[in-house]
GROMACS .gro file of C-alpha atoms in nm:
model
  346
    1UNK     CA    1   2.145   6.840  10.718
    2UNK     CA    2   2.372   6.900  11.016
    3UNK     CA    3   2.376   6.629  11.294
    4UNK     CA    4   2.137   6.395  11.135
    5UNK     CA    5   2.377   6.092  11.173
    6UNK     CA    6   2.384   6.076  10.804
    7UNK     CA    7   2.638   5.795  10.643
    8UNK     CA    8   2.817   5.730  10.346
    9UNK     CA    9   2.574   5.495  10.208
   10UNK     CA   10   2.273   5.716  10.272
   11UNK     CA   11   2.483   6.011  10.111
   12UNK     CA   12   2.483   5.819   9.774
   13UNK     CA   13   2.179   5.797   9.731
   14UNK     CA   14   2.119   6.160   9.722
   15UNK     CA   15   2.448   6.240   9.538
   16UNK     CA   16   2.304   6.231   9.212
   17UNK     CA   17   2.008   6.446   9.259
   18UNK     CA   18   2.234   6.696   9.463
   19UNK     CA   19   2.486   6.734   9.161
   20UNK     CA   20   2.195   6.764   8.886
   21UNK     CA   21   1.949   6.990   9.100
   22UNK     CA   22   2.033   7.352   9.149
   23UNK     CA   23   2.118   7.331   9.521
   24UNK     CA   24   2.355   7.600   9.628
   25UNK     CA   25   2.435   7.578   9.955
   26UNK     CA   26   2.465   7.222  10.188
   27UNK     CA   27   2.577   7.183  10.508
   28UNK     CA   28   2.660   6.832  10.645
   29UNK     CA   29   2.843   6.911  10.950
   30UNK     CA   30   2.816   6.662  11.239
   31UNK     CA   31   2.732   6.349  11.093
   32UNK     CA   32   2.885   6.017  11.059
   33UNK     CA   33   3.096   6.059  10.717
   34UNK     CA   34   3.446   5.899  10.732
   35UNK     CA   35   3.741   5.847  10.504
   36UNK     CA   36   3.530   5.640  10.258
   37UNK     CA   37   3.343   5.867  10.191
   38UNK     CA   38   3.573   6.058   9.913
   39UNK     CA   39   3.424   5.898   9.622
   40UNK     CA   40   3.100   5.987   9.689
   41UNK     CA   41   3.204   6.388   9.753
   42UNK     CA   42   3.415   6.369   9.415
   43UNK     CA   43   3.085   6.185   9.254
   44UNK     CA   44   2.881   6.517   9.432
   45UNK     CA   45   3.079   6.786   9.287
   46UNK     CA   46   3.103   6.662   8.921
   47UNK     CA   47   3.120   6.266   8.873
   48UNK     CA   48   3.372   6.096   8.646
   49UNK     CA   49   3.593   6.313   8.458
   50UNK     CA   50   3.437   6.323   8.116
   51UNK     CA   51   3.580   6.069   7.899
   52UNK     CA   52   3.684   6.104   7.503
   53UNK     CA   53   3.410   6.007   7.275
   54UNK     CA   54   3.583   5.719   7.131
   55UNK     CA   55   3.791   5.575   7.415
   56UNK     CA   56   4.142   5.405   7.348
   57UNK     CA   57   4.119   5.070   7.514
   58UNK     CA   58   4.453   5.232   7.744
   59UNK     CA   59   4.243   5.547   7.817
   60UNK     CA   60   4.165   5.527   8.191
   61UNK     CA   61   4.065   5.824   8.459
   62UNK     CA   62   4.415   5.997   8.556
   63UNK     CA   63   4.429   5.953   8.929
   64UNK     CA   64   4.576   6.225   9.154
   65UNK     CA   65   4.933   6.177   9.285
   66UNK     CA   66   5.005   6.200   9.675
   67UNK     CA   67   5.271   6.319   9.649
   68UNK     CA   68   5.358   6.698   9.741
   69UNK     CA   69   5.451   6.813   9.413
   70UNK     CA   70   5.301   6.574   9.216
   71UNK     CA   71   4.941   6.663   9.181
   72UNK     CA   72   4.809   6.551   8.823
   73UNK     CA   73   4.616   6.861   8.646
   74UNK     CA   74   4.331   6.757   8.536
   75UNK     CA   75   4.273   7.075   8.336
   76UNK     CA   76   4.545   7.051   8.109
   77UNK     CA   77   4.447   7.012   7.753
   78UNK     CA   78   4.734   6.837   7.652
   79UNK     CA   79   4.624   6.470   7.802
   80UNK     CA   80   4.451   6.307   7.524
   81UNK     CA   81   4.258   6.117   7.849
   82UNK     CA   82   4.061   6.427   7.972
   83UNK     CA   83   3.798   6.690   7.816
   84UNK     CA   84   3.699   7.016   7.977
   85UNK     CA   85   3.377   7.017   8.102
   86UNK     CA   86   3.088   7.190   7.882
   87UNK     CA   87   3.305   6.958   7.573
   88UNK     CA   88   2.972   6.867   7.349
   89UNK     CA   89   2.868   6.498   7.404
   90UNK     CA   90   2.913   6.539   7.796
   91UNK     CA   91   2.591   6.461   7.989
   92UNK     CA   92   2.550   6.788   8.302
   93UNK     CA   93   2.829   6.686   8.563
   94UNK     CA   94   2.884   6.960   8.767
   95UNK     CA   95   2.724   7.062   9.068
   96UNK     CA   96   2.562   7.392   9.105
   97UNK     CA   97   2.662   7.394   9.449
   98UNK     CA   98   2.796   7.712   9.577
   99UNK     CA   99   2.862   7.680   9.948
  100UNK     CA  100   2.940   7.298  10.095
  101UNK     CA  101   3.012   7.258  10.492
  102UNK     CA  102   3.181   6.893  10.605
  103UNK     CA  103   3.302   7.055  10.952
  104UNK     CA  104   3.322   6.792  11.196
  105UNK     CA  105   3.327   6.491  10.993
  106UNK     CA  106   3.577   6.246  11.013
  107UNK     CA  107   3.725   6.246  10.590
  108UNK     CA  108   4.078   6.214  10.658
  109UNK     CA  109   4.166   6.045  10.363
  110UNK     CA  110   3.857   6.166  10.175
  111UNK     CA  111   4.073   6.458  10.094
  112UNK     CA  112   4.249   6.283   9.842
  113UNK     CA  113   3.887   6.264   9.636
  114UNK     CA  114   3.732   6.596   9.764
  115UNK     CA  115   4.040   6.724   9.585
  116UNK     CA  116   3.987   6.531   9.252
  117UNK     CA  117   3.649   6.709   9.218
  118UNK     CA  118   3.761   7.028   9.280
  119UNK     CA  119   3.987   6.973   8.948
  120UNK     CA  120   3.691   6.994   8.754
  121UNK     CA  121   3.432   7.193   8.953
  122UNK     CA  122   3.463   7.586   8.914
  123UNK     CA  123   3.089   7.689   9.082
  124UNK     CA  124   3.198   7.640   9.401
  125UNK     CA  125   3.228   7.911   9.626
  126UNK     CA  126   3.301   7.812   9.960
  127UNK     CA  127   3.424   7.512  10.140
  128UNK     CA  128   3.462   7.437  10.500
  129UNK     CA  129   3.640   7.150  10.621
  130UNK     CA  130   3.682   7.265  10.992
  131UNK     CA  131   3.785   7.000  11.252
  132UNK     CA  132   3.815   6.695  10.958
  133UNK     CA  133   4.078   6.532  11.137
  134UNK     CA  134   4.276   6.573  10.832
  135UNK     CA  135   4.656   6.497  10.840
  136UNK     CA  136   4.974   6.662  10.570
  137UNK     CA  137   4.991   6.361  10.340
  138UNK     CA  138   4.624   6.331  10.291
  139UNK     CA  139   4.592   6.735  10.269
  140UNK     CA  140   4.876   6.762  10.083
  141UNK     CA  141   4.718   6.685   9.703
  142UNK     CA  142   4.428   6.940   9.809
  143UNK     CA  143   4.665   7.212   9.810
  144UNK     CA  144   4.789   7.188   9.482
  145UNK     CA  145   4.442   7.160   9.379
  146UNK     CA  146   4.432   7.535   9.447
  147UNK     CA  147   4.662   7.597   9.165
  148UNK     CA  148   4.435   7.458   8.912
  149UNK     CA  149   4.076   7.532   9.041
  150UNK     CA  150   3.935   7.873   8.979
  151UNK     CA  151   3.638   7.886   9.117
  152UNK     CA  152   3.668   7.871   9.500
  153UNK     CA  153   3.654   8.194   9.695
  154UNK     CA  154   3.648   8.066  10.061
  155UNK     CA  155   3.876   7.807  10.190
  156UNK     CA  156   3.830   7.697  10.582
  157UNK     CA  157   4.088   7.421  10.726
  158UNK     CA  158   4.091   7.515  11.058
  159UNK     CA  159   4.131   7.264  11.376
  160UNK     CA  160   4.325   7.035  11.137
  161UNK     CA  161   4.668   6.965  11.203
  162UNK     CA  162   4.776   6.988  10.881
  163UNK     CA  163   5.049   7.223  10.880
  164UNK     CA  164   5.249   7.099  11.127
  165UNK     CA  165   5.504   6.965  11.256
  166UNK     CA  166   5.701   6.971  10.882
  167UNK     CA  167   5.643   7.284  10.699
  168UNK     CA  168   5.564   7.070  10.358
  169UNK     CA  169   5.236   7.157  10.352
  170UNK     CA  170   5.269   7.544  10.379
  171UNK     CA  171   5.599   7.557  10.153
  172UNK     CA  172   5.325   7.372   9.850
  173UNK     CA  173   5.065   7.595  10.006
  174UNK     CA  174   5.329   7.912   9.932
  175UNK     CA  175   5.417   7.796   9.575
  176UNK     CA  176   5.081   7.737   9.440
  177UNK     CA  177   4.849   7.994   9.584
  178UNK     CA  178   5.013   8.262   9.352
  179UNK     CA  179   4.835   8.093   9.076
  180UNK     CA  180   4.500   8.134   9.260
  181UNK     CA  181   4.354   8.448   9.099
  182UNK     CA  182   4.006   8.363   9.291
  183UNK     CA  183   4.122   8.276   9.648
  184UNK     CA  184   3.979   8.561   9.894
  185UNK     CA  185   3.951   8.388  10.244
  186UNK     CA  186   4.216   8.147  10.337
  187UNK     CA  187   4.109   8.000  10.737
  188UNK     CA  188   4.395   7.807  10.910
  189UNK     CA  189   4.308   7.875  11.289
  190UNK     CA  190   4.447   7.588  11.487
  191UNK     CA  191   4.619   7.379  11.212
  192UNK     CA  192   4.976   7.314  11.416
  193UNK     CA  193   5.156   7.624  11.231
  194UNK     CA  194   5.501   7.709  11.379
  195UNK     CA  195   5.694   7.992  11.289
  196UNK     CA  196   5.915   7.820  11.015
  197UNK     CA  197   5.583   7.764  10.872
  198UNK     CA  198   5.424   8.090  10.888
  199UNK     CA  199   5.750   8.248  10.722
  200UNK     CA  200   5.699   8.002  10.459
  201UNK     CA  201   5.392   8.104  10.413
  202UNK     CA  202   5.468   8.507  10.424
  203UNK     CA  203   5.715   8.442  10.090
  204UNK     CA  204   5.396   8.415   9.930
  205UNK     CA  205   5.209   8.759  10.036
  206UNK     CA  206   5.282   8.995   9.868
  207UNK     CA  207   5.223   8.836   9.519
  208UNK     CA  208   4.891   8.774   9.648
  209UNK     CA  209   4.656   9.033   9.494
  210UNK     CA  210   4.321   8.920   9.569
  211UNK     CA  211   4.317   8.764   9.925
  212UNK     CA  212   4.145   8.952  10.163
  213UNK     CA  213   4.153   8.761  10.494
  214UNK     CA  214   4.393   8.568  10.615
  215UNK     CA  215   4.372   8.369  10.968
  216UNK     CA  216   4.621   8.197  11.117
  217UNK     CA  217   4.563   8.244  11.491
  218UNK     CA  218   4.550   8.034  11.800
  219UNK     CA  219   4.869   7.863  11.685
  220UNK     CA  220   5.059   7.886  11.975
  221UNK     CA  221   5.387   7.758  11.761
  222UNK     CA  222   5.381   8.101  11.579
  223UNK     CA  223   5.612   8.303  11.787
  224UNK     CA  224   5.807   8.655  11.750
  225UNK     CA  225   5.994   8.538  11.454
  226UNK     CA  226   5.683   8.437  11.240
  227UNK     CA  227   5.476   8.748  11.383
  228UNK     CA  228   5.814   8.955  11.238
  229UNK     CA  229   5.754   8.776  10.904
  230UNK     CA  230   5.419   8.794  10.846
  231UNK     CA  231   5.418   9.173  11.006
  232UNK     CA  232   5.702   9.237  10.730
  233UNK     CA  233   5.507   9.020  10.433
  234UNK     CA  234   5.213   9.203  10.465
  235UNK     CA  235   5.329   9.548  10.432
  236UNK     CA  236   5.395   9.454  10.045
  237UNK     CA  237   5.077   9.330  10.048
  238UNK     CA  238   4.765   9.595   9.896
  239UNK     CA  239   4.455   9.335   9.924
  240UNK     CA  240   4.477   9.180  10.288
  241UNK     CA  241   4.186   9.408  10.524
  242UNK     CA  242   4.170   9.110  10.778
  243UNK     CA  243   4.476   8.910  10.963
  244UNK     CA  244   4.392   8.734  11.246
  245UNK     CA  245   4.670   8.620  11.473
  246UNK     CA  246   4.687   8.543  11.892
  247UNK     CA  247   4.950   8.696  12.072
  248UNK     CA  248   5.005   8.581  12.403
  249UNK     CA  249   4.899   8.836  12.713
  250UNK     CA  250   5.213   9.048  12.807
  251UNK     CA  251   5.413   8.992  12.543
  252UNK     CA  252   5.510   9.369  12.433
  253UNK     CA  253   5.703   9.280  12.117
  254UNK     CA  254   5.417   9.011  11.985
  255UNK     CA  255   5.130   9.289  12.074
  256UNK     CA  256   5.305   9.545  11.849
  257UNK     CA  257   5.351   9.315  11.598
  258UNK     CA  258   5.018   9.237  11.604
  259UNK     CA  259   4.925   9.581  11.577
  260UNK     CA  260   5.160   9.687  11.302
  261UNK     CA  261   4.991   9.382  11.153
  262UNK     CA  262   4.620   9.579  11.211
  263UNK     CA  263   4.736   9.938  11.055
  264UNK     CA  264   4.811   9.716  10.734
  265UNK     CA  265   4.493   9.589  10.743
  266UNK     CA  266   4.316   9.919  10.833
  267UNK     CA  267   4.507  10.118  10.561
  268UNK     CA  268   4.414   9.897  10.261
  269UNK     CA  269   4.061   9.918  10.382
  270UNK     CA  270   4.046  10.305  10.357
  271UNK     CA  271   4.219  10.285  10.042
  272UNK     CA  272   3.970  10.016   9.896
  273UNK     CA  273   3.696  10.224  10.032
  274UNK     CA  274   3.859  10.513   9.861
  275UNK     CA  275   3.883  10.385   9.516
  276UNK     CA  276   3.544  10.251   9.534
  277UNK     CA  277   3.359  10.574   9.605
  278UNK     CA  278   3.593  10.726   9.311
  279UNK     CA  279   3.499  10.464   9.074
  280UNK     CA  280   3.160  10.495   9.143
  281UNK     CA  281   3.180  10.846   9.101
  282UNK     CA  282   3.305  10.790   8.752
  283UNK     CA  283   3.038  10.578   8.674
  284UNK     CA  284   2.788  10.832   8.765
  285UNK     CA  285   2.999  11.105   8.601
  286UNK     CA  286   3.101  10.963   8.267
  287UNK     CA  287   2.850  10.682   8.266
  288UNK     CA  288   2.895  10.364   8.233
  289UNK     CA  289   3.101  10.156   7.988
  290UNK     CA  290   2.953  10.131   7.640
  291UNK     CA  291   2.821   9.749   7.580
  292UNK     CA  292   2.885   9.766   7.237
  293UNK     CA  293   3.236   9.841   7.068
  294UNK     CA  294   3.206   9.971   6.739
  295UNK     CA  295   3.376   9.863   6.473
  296UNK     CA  296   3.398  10.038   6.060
  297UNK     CA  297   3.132   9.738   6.006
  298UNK     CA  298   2.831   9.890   6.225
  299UNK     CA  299   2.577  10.066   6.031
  300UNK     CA  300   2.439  10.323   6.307
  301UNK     CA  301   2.307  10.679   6.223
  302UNK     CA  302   2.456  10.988   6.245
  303UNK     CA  303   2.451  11.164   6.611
  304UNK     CA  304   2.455  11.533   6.634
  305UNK     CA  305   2.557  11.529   6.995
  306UNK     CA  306   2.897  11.752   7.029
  307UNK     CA  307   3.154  11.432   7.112
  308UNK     CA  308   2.927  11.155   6.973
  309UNK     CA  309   3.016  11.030   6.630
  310UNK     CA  310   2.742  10.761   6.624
  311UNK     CA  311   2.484  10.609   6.874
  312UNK     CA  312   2.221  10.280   6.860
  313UNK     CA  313   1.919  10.278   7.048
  314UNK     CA  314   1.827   9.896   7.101
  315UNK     CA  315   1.623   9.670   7.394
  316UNK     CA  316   1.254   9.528   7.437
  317UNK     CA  317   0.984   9.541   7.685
  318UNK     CA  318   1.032   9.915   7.665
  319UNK     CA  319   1.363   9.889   7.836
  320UNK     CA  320   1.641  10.093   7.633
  321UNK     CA  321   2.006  10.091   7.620
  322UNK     CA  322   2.148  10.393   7.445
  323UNK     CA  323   2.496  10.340   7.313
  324UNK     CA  324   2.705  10.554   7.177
  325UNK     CA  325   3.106  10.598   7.016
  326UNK     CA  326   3.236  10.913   7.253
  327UNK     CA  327   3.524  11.079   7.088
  328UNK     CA  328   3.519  11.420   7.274
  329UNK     CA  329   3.402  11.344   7.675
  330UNK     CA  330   3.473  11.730   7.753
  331UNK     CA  331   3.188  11.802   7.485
  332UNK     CA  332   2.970  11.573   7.556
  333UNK     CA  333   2.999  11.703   7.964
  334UNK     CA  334   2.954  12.048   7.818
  335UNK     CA  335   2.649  11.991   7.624
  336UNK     CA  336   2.492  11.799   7.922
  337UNK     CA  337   2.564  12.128   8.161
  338UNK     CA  338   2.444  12.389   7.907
  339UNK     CA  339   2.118  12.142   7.911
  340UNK     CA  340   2.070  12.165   8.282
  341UNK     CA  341   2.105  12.534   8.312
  342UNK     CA  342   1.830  12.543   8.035
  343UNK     CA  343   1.617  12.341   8.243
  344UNK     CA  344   1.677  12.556   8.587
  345UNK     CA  345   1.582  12.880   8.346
  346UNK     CA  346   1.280  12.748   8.246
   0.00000   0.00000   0.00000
C-alpha cells in the first residue's frame, strides 16, 4: 500500500482486520500518515493492553514515560494493572504481522505509541521507520522499548536525526541493547551521529552476541576518533559480519580504519561458516538430537543395538521417528560401519 495517499482515518478502518487476519508483511511507505497517527499503529500491533478480569476502579492503562530512562515495562509481572498476553479471558490482540514498513511518513511523535505496542507485540520481525522525521525526545521511549521486546530482529532508523546533536539517545541506545537477545540488524545511516556518539555506542559491542549488521554510515560527524572506537569495539565483538561506515576520499588513517573494520567482519564470517559446516557434520554423523528424554518412568523395550539401552518407534501417516537412549556413541558408530561393509560384500 505504498504511495496510495492513505490517512489516518482511512488506516482505522482497516486496523482491526489487519491485527486479527494473518497478514505478515505491510508496507505503507509514502503516504500521508502524521504524528496522530500513533494510536492507531499501537491499536495495529496489539490494541489495549489486556486489562485484569475484575478491574479496580484506580486500574487504568500504564502510559509510557518520555523520559530517557523512564520507559514503563509493560512486561513486568509485578503491576497488578497489566497481564501478559495469551492470559485466559483475553480476546486475540496481537498482530501476526511480521514485517511493517512506515518509511517516509511523517510519525514524529507517533513514536511515542509505535513504541507502546511494541511492549506487548513479540511476532514482529522487522520494522522500518526510514526518513520519519523523527526527533531524540520522541525516539527516545522507543529505544528502551528494545530492552523489553523480544521479538524484533530488524530495526531501520535511518535518515532520522535522532542521534544527534546530544548523545542521549545512543548512551540509552548503549545501555539497553545488551538486554536485546533478538536484535540482528540495527540501521542508523544518516541519523546525525558524531563521534562522541558512536563511542557511546561502541561501549556496547562487544556484549552484543547476536547482532550481525551494524550501519552507521554517511554520518559525516563520525570522524577518526569514532572510526578508532568502533574499529577497537568490534574486535571484541564474535557476531558482527557487516559494518557499514563512509570514510571520506583520501583520508589514509579513516580508510584503514575502515578496513581493519572489514577483516573483523570477514573473519567472523569464515568462522560462522566454519562452525556451521562442523555442526552440520555432526548432525549427519551422530544424528540428530533425540526428541524424547527418557526418564526411569518410560516403559520402552529392550534394544539390542551395542550403545542403545532402549529405543521407541512412534509417528502416523507412515512417517517414523526412531528414538533411542545412546549410552556408548563409539558402539553404536561401530555397529553402523561393520553394517556397511556387510552391505558392500554382498
Amino acid at each position: 500500500m505504498n504511495s496510495c495517499g492513505l490517512k489516518p482515518a482511512a488506516l482505522a478502518i482497516l486496523t482491526s482486520g489487519v491485527r486479527l487476519s494473518p497478514l505478515q508483511h505491510l508496507s505503507l511507505r509514502l503516504n500521508s500518515l502524521g504524528s496522530n497517527t500513533g494510536p492507531i499503529l499501537r491499536e495495529m500491533l496489539f490494541g489495549d493492553p489486556p486489562q485484569p478480569r475484575e478491574p479496580s476502579e484506580t486500574a487504568q492503562r500504564r502510559p509510557i514515560s518520555v523520559s530517557l530512562h523512564g520507559l514503563s515495562d509493560a512486561q513486568n509481572a509485578s503491576d497488578p494493572g497489566a497481564l501478559p498476553p495469551g492470559t485466559a479471558g483475553d480476546s486475540p490482540r496481537v498482530s501476526q504481522l511480521r514485517s511493517l514498513d512506515l518509511s517516509q511518513n511523517d510519525l514524529g511523535r507517533a513514536a511515542l505509541d509505535l513504541a507502546e505496542g511494541l511492549l506487548w507485540n513479540t511476532n514482529l520481525r522487522s520494522l522500518t521507520l526510514r526518513q520519519n522525521k523523527l526527533q531524540p525526545t520522541a525516539f527516545a521511549p522507543f529505544v528502551e522499548c528494545l530492552g523489553i521486546n523480544r521479538g524484533l530482529v530488524y530495526l531501520d532508523i535511518s535518515r532520522n536525526p535522532v542521534c544527534g546533536p546530544s548523545t542521549a539517545v545512543l548512551e540509552a541506545l548503549s545501555q539497553v541493547i545488551g538486554q536485546n537477545q533478538t536484535l540482528r540488524g540495527l540501521f542508523m545511516s544518516a541519523t546525525a551521529m558524531t563521534s562522541e556518539g558512536a563511542i557511546a555506542l561502541a561501549e556496547c559491542l562487544p556484549d552484543l552476541h547476536n547482532l550481525e549488521r551494524l550501519d552507521v554510515s554517511e554520518n559525516p560527524g563520525i570522524d577518526v576518533a569514532g572510526l578508532m572506537a568502533l574499529s577497537a569495539s568490534i574486535k571484541l565483538n564474535r557476531s558482527l559480519i557487516c559494518v557499514e561506515v563512509t570514510v571520506n576520499t583520501g583520508d589514509d588513517v579513516c580508510a584503514a580504519l575502515e578496513q581493519s573494520i572489514a577483516q573483523v567482519c570477514i573473519a567472523n564470517m569464515q568462522r560462522l561458516d566454519t562452525e556451521s559446516v562442523q555442526s552440520s557434520d555432526a548432525e549427519l554423523e551422530f544424528g540428530p538430537k533425540p526428541a524424547h528424554v527418557w526418564t526411569h518412568a518410560d516403559a520402552a523395550p529392550e534394544c539390542d543395538i551395542p550403545g542403545v539401552v532402549a529405543a521407541k518407534l512412534s509417528g502416523e501417516n507412515d512417517r517414523y521417528e526412531y528414538t533411542c537412549l545412546v549410552t556408548d556413541i563409539a558402539a553404536v558408530k561401530r555397529t553402523h560401519e561393520s553394517s556397511e561393509g556387510g552391505d558392500e560384500q554382498m
